[in-house]
Coordinates of C-alpha atoms and ligand atoms in Angstrom, one line a residue:
X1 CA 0.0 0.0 0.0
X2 CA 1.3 3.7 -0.7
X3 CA 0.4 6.4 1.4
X4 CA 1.0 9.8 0.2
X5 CA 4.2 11.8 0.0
X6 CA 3.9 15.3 1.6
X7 CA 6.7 17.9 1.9
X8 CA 7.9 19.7 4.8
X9 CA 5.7 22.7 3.5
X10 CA 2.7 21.3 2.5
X11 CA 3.3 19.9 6.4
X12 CA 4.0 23.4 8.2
X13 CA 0.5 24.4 7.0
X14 CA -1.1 22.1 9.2
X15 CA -0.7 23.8 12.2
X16 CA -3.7 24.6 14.2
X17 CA -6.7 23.1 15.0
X18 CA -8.4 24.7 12.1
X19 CA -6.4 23.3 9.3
X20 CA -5.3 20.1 11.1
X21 CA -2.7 19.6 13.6
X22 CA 0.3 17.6 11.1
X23 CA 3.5 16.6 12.4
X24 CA 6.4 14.2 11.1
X25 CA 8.3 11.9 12.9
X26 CA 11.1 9.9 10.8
X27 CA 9.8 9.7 7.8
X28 CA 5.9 9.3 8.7
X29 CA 3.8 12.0 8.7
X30 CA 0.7 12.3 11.0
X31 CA -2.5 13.9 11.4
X32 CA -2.7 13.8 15.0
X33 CA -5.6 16.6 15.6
X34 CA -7.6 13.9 17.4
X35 CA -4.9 12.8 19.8
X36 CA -3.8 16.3 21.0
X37 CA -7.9 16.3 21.8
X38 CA -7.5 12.8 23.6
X39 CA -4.1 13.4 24.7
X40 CA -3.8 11.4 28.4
X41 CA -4.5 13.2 31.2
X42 CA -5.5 16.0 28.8
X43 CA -3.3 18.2 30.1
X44 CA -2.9 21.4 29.2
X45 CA 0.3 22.1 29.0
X46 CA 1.2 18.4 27.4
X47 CA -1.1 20.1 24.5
X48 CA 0.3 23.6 24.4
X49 CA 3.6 21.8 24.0
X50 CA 2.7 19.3 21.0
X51 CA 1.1 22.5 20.0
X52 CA 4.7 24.0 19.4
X53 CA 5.2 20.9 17.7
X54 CA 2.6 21.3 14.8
X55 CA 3.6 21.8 11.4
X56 CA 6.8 20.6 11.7
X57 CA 9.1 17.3 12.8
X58 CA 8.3 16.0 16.4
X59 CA 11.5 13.9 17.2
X60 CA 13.2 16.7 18.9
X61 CA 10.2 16.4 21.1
X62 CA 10.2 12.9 21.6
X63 CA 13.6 13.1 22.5
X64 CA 12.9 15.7 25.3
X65 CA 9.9 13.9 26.4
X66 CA 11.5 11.0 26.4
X67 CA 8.1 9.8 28.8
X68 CA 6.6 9.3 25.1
X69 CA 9.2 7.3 23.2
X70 CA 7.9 4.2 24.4
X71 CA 6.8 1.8 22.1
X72 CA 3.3 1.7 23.4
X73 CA 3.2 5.4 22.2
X74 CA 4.7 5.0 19.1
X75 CA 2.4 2.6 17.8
X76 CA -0.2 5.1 19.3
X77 CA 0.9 7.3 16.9
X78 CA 0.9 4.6 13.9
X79 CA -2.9 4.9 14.0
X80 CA -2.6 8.9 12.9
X81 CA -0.1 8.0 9.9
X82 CA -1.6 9.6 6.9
X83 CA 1.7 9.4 4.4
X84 CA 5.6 9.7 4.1
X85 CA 7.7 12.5 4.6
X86 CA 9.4 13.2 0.9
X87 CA 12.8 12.8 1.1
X88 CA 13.9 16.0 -0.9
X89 CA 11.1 18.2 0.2
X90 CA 13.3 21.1 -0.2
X91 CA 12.3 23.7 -2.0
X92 CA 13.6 23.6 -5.3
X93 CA 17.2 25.0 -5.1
X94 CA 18.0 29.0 -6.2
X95 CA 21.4 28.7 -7.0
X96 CA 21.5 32.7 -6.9
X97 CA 20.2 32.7 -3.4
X98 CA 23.6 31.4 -1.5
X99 CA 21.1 30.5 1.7
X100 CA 19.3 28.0 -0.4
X101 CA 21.2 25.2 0.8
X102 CA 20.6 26.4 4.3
X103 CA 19.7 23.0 6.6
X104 CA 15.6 22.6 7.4
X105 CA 14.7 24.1 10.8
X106 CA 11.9 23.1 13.2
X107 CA 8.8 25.7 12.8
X108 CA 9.0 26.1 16.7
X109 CA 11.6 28.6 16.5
X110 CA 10.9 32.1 16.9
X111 CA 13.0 33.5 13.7
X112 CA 14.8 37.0 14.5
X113 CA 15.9 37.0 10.9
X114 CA 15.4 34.4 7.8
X115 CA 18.8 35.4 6.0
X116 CA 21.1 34.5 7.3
X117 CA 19.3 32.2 10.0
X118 CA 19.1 33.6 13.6
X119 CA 16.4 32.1 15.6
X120 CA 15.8 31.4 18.8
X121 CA 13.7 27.8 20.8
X122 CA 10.4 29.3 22.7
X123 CA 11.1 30.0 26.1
X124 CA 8.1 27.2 26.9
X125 CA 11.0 24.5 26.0
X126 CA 14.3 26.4 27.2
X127 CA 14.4 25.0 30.8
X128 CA 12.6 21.7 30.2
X129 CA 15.9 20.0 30.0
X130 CA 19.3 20.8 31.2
X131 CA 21.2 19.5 28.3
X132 CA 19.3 21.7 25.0
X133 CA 18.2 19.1 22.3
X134 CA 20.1 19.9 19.7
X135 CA 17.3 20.8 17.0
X136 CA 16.2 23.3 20.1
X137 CA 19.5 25.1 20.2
X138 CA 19.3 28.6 19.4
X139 CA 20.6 29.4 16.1
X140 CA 23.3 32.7 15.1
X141 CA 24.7 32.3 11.9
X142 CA 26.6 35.7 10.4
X143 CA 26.1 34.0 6.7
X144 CA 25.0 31.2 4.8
X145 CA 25.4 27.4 6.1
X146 CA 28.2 26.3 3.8
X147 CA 28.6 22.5 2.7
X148 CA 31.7 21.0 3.6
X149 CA 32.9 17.2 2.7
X150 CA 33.9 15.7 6.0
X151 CA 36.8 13.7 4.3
X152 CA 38.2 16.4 2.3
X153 CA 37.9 19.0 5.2
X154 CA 41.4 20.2 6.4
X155 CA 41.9 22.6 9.5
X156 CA 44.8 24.3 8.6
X157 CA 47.2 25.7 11.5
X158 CA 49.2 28.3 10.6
X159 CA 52.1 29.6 13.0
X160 CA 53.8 31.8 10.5
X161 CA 57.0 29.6 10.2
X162 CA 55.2 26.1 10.6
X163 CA 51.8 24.9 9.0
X164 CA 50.3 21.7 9.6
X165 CA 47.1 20.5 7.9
X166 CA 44.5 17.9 10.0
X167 CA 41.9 15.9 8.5
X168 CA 38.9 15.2 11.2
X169 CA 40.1 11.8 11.5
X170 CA 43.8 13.2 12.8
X171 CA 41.6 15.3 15.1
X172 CA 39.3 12.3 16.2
X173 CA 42.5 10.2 16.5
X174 CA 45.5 12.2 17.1
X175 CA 44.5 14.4 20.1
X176 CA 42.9 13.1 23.1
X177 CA 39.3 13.2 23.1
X178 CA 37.7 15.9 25.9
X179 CA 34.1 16.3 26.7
X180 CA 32.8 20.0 28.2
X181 CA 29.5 21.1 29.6
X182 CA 29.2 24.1 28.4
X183 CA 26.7 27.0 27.9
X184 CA 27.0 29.3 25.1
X185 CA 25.3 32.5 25.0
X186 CA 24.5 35.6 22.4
X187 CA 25.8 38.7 23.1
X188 CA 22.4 40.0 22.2
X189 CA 20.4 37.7 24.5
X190 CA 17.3 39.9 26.1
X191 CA 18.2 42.7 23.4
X192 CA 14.5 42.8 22.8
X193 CA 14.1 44.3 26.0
X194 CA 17.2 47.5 25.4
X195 CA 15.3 47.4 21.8
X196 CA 12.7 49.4 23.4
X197 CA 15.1 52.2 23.4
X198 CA 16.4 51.7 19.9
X199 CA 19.6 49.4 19.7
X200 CA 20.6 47.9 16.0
X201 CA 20.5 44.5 16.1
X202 CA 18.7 41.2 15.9
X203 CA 16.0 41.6 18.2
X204 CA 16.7 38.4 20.1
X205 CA 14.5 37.3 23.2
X206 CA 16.1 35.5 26.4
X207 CA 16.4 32.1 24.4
X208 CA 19.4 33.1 22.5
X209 CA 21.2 30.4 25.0
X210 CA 21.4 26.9 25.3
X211 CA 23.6 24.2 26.7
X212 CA 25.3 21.0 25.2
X213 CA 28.1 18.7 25.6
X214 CA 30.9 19.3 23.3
X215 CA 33.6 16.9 22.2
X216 CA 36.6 17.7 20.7
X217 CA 40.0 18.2 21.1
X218 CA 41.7 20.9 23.3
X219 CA 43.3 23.9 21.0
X220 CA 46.4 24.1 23.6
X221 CA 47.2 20.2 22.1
X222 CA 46.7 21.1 18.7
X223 CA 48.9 24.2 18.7
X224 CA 51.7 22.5 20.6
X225 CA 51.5 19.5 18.4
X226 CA 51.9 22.0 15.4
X227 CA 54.9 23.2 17.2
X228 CA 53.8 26.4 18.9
X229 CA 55.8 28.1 21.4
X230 CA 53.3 28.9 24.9
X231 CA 56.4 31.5 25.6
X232 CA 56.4 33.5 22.8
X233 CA 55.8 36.7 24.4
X234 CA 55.0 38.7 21.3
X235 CA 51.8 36.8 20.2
X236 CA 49.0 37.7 22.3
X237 CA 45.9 36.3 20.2
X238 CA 44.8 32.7 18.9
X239 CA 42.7 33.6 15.6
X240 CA 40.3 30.7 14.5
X241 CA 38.6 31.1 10.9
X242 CA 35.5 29.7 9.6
X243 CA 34.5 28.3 5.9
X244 CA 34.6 30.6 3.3
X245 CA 31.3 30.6 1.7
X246 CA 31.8 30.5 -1.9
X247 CA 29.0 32.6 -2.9
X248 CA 29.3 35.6 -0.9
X249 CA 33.2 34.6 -0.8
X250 CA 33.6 35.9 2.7
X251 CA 34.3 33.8 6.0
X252 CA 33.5 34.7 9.9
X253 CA 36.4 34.9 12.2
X254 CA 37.3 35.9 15.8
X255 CA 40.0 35.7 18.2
X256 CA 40.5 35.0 22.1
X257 CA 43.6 35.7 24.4
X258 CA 46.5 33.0 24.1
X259 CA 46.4 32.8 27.7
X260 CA 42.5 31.2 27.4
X261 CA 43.1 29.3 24.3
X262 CA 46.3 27.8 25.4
X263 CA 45.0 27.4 30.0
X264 CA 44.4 23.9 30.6
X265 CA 42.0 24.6 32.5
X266 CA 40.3 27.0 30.0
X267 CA 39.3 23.9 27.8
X268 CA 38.7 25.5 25.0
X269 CA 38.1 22.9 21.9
X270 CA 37.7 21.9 18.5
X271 CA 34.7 19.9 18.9
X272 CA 33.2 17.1 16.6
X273 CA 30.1 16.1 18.5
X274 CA 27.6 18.0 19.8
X275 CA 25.4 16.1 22.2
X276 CA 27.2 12.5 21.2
X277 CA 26.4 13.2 17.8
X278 CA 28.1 14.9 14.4
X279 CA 27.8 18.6 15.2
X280 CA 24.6 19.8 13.1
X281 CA 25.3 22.0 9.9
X282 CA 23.7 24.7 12.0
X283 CA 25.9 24.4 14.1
X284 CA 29.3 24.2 12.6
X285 CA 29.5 20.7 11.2
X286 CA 31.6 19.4 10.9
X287 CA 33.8 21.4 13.2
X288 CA 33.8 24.0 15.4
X289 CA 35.7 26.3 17.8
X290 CA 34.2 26.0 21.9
X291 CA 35.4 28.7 23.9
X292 CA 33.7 28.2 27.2
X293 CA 32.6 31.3 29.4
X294 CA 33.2 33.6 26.3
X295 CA 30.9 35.0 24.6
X296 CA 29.0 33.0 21.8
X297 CA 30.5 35.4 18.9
X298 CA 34.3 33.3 19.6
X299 CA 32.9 29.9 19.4
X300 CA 33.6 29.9 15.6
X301 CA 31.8 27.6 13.6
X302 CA 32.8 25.3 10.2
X303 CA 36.4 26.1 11.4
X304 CA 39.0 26.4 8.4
X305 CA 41.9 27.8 9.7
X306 CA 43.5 28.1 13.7
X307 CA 46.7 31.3 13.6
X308 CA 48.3 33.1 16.3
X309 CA 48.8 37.2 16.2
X310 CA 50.3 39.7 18.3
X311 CA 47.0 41.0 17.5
X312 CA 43.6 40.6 17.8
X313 CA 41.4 39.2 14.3
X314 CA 40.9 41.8 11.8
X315 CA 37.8 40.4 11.0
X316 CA 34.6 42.5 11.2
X317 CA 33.5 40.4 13.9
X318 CA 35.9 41.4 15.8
X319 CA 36.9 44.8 15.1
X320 CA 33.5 46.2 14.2
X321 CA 30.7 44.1 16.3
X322 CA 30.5 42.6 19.6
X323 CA 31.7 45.7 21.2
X324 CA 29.5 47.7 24.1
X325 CA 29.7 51.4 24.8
X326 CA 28.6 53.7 27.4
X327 CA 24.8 55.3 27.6
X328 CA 25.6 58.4 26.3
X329 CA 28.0 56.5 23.0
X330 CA 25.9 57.3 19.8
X331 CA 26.6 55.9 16.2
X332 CA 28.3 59.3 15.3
X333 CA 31.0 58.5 18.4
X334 CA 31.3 54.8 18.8
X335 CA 35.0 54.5 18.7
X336 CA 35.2 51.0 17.8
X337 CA 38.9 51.0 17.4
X338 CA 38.8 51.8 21.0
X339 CA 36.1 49.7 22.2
X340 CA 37.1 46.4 23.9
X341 CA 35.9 43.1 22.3
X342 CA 33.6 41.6 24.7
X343 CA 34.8 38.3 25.7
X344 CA 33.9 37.0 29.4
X345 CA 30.1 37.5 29.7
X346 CA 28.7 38.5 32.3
X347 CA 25.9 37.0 35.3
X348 CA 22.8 36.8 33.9
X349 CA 19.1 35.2 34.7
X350 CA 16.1 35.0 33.3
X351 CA 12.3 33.8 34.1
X352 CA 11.4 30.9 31.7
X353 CA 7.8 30.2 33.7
X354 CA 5.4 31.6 33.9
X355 CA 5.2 33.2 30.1
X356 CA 4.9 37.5 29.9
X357 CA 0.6 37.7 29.8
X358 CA 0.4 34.8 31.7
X359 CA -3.1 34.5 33.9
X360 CA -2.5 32.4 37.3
X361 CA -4.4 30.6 39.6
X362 CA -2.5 29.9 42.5
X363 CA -2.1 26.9 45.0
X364 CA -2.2 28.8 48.5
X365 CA -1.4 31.9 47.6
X366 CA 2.0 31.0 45.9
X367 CA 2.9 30.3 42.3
X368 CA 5.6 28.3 40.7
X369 CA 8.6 30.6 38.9
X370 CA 11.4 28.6 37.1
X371 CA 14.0 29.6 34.8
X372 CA 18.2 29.3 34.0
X373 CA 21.3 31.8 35.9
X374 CA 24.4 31.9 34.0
X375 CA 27.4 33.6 34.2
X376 CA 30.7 33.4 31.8
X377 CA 34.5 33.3 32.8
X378 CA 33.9 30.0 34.5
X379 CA 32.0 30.9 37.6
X380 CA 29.4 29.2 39.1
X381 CA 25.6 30.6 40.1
X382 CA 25.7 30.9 44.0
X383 CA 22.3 32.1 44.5
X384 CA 18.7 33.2 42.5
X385 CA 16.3 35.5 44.5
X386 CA 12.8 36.1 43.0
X387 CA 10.3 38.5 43.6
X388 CA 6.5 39.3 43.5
X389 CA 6.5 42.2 45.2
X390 CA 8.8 44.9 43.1
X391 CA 12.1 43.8 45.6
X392 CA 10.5 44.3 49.0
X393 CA 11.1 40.8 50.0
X394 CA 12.9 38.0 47.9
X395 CA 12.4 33.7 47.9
X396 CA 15.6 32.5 47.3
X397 CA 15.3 29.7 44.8
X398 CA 16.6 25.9 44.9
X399 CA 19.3 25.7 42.2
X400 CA 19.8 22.4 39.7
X401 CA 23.2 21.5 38.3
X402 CA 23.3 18.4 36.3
X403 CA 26.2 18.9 34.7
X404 CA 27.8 15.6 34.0
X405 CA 31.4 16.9 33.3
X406 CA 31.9 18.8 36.1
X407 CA 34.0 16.9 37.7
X408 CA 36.6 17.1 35.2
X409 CA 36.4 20.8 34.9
X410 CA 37.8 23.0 37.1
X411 CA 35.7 25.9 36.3
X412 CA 31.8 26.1 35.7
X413 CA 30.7 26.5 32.1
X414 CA 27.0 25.7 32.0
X415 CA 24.2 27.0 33.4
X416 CA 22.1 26.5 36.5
X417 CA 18.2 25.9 36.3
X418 CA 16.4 26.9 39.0
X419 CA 12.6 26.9 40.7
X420 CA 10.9 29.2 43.4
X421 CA 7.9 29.0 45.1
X422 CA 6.5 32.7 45.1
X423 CA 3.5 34.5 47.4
X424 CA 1.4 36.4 45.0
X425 CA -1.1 38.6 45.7
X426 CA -4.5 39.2 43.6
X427 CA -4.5 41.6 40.2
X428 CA -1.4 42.4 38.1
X429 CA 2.0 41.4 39.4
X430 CA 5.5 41.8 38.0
X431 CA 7.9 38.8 38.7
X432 CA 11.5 39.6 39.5
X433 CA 14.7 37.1 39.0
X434 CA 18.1 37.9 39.2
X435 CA 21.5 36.3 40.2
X436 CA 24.5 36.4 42.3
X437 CA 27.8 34.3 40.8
X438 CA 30.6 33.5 42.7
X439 CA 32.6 36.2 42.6
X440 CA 29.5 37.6 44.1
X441 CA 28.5 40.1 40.9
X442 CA 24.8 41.2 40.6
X443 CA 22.9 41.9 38.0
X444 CA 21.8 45.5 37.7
X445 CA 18.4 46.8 38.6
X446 CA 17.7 48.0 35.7
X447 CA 18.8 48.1 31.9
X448 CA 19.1 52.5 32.0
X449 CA 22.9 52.1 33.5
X450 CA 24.0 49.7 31.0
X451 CA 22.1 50.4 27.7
X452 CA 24.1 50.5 24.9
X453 CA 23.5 51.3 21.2
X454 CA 24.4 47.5 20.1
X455 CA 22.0 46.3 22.8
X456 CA 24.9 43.7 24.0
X457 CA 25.0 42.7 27.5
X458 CA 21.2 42.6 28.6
X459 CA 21.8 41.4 32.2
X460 CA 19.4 43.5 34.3
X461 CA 16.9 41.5 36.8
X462 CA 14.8 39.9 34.4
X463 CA 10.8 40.9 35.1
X464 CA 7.9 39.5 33.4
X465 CA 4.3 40.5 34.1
X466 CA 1.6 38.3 35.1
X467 CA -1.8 38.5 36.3
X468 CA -2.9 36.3 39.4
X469 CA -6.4 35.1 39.3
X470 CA -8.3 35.8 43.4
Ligands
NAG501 C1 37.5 35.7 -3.2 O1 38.5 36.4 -2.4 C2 39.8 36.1 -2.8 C3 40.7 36.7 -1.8 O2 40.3 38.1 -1.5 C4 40.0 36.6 -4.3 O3 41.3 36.2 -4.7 C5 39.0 35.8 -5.1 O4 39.1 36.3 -6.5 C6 37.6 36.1 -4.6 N1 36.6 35.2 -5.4 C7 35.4 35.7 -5.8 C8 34.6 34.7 -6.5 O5 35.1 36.8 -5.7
NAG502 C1 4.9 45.4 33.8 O1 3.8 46.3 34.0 C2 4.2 47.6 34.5 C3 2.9 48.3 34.8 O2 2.1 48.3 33.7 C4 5.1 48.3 33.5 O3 5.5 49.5 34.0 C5 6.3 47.4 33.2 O4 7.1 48.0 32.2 C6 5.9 46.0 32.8 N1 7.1 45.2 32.8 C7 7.4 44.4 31.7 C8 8.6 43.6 31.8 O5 6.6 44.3 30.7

């Protein structure tokens, strides 16, 4: 028997109960608008979450949920098969539009811009997990996603006076394997929120940050196994370079200190795997730079080429973006020459539940706040306070770790989750989070002290307005 073959697009406009609730898994696709109305328990949030789902591939779900990935289910869902998924449901290629060979994305993604792809996972998923599922990892690419043969792909290292050339087997086979915990933020997380005051960039939510396992081979190995000198006093800089797309014919670089790139205790990487798995296109297959505690900007991806500089990267990335200023800097006297890169980020929190608008009932009098702390340069979260009351009194909140490298590490690169329990009272009430790391740093009160034209650096106590039902 042949079921039908539908694309990915005829399938993303089956995405509400009105036209049908459609979503692939594998290669089947499924009509499953009766099951989200049976759905056990029928709870609502199970639904608003397949909900996010519709239109699009569920696996990254099932992977999360992984309640659902029992066989029981999954023949559960056979009953809803209606067809196949087709197996180039690409649109059909533009060869003048250098993003048409971009990789397909989940619908669930709230998209800051289409071209290049920057997108961020709904802040309904963010905390449901402390590793992120890969296809929920926010996405920041500068240009398009190039295509790069694994077996032909050379990293070249270039000292100046000695070059060598490694395959991704030599750095799968040659180098010790390391695995890092490790969250990696964008340097315009919570932008949205400075964007109110008029900032140029992407106007990126407080999803732009996720965590993942990265495995790969430490950069210090690599350099001295190329034959690189640690005391050379006169280069300053490692400089890693990405693919060079060979459309637009231009490639994104960074750089970061020697003295992080080359710390053993920095572990900064060439990874391979993201998650146990090949590193997804999006995200730098198939390899990329991990530069834990820095900002996500250095963590470059489809890595080409690893030098060393008495200088920093000429790069636009470097010189020219991913540079804050003071409040009173406009675009007419940003000195970026001047400016310092921003590298080490800084403590940050943010409130992942309850949603902005959200209307509460509460159990006693107290309702259920949950979100993620960070903060870069290796330090650990020490404490989250959260307030319903505009700061007059504070419910310190119990803090979750599951980082399963930190043991090895002697620094802390991933994030903390956390929950609070919260008294509320009646009508509309703001919800306040913020962090203390262990260097004891705070975040500011407020985003007036810190604003800055690029909107970088949103790290003031995160609020989000609610209304609690009597
Ligand atoms: C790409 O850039 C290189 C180096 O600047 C130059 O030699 C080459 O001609 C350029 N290729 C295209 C297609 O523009
Ligand atoms: C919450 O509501 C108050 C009062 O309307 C408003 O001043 C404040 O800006 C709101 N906060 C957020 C984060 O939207």
């Amino acid at each position: 028997q042949s079921l039908p073959i539908f694309s990915s697009e005829e399938i993303s406009k089956h995405n509400s109960k009105d036209n049908g609730i459609w979503v692939s898994y594998k290669d089947g696709v499924y009509d499953i608008t009766d099951f989200v109305d049976l759905h056990p328990g029928g709870k609502k949030l199970t639904c608003e979450k397949i909900m996010l789902a519709s239109g699009g591939p569920i696996d990254a779900f099932w992977n999360m949920y992984a309640v659902h990935k029992t066989d029981e289910v999954l023949e559960i869902l056979e009953q809803y098969k209606i067809g196949s998924l087709s197996p180039e449901d690409q649109k059909p290629i533009d060869l003048n539009d250098p993003f048409s060979k971009d990789p397909f994305r989940l619908p669930v993604f709230r998209i800051n811009s289409k071209k290049p792809f920057n997108a961020e996972p709904p802040i309904e998923l963010l905390t449901d997990s402390y590793i992120t599922p890969n296809e929920l990892f926010y996405v920041r690419n500068h240009l398009p996603v190039p295509e790069i043969d694994p077996d032909s792909h050379r990293i070249s290292v270039d000292l100046g006076d000695s070059s060598i050339q490694l395959s991704l087997e030599d750095l799968k086979t040659k180098f010790k394997p390391v695995t890092i915990t490790t969250t990696i933020q964008c340097a315009g997380n919570r932008r949205q929120e400075m964007s109110d005051f008029k900032t140029k960039g992407l106007s990126w939510g407080p999803c732009a940050i996720g965590t993942a396992r990265w495995t790969g081979a430490r950069v210090r190995d690599i350099l001295l196994s190329a034959g690189f000198d640690p005391d050379d006093k006169t280069i300053k800089h490692v400089h890693f370079n990405g693919f060079d797309d060979d459309i637009t014919n231009t490639s994104y670089g960074a750089s970061i200190p020697k003295q992080k790139a080359m710390s053993l205790d920095g572990d900064v990487i060439i990874a391979y795997k993201m998650n146990g798995v090949d590193i997804p296109r999006d995200h730098g297959y198939p390899v990329r730079a991990i530069v834990p505690g820095y900002v996500g900007a250095r963590n470059v991806k489809w890595l080409r080429q690893i030098t060393v500089g008495s200088d920093e990267s000429t790069s636009h990335w470097q010189m020219n973006d991913y540079k804050a200023f003071s409040p009173s800097t406009t675009f007419e006297t940003a000195n970026y020459k001047k400016a310092p890169s921003i590298q080490e980020m800084p403590v940050i929190s943010a409130i992942s539940v309850p949603k902005p608008g959200s209307i509460i009932d509460p159990e006693d009098g107290m309702v259920e706040v949950k979100g993620y702390a960070w903060s870069g340069g290796g330090r650990d979260i020490m404490r989250v306070d959260v307030s319903a009351d505009g700061g007059n009194t504070w419910q310190e909140a119990s803090l979750t770790k599951d980082d399963p490298d930190a043991d090895d590490s002697a620094h802390c690169w991933a994030w903390t989750l956390w929950t609070a329990e919260v008294p509320v009272a009646a009508g509309k009430v703001e919800i306040i989070c913020k962090a203390i790391d262990s260097a004891n740093n705070c975040q500011p009160e407020w985003i007036g002290p810190i604003w800055n034209l690029r909107g970088f650096l949103t790290n003031a106590w995160h609020r989000v307005n609610v209304t609690v039902e009597n």
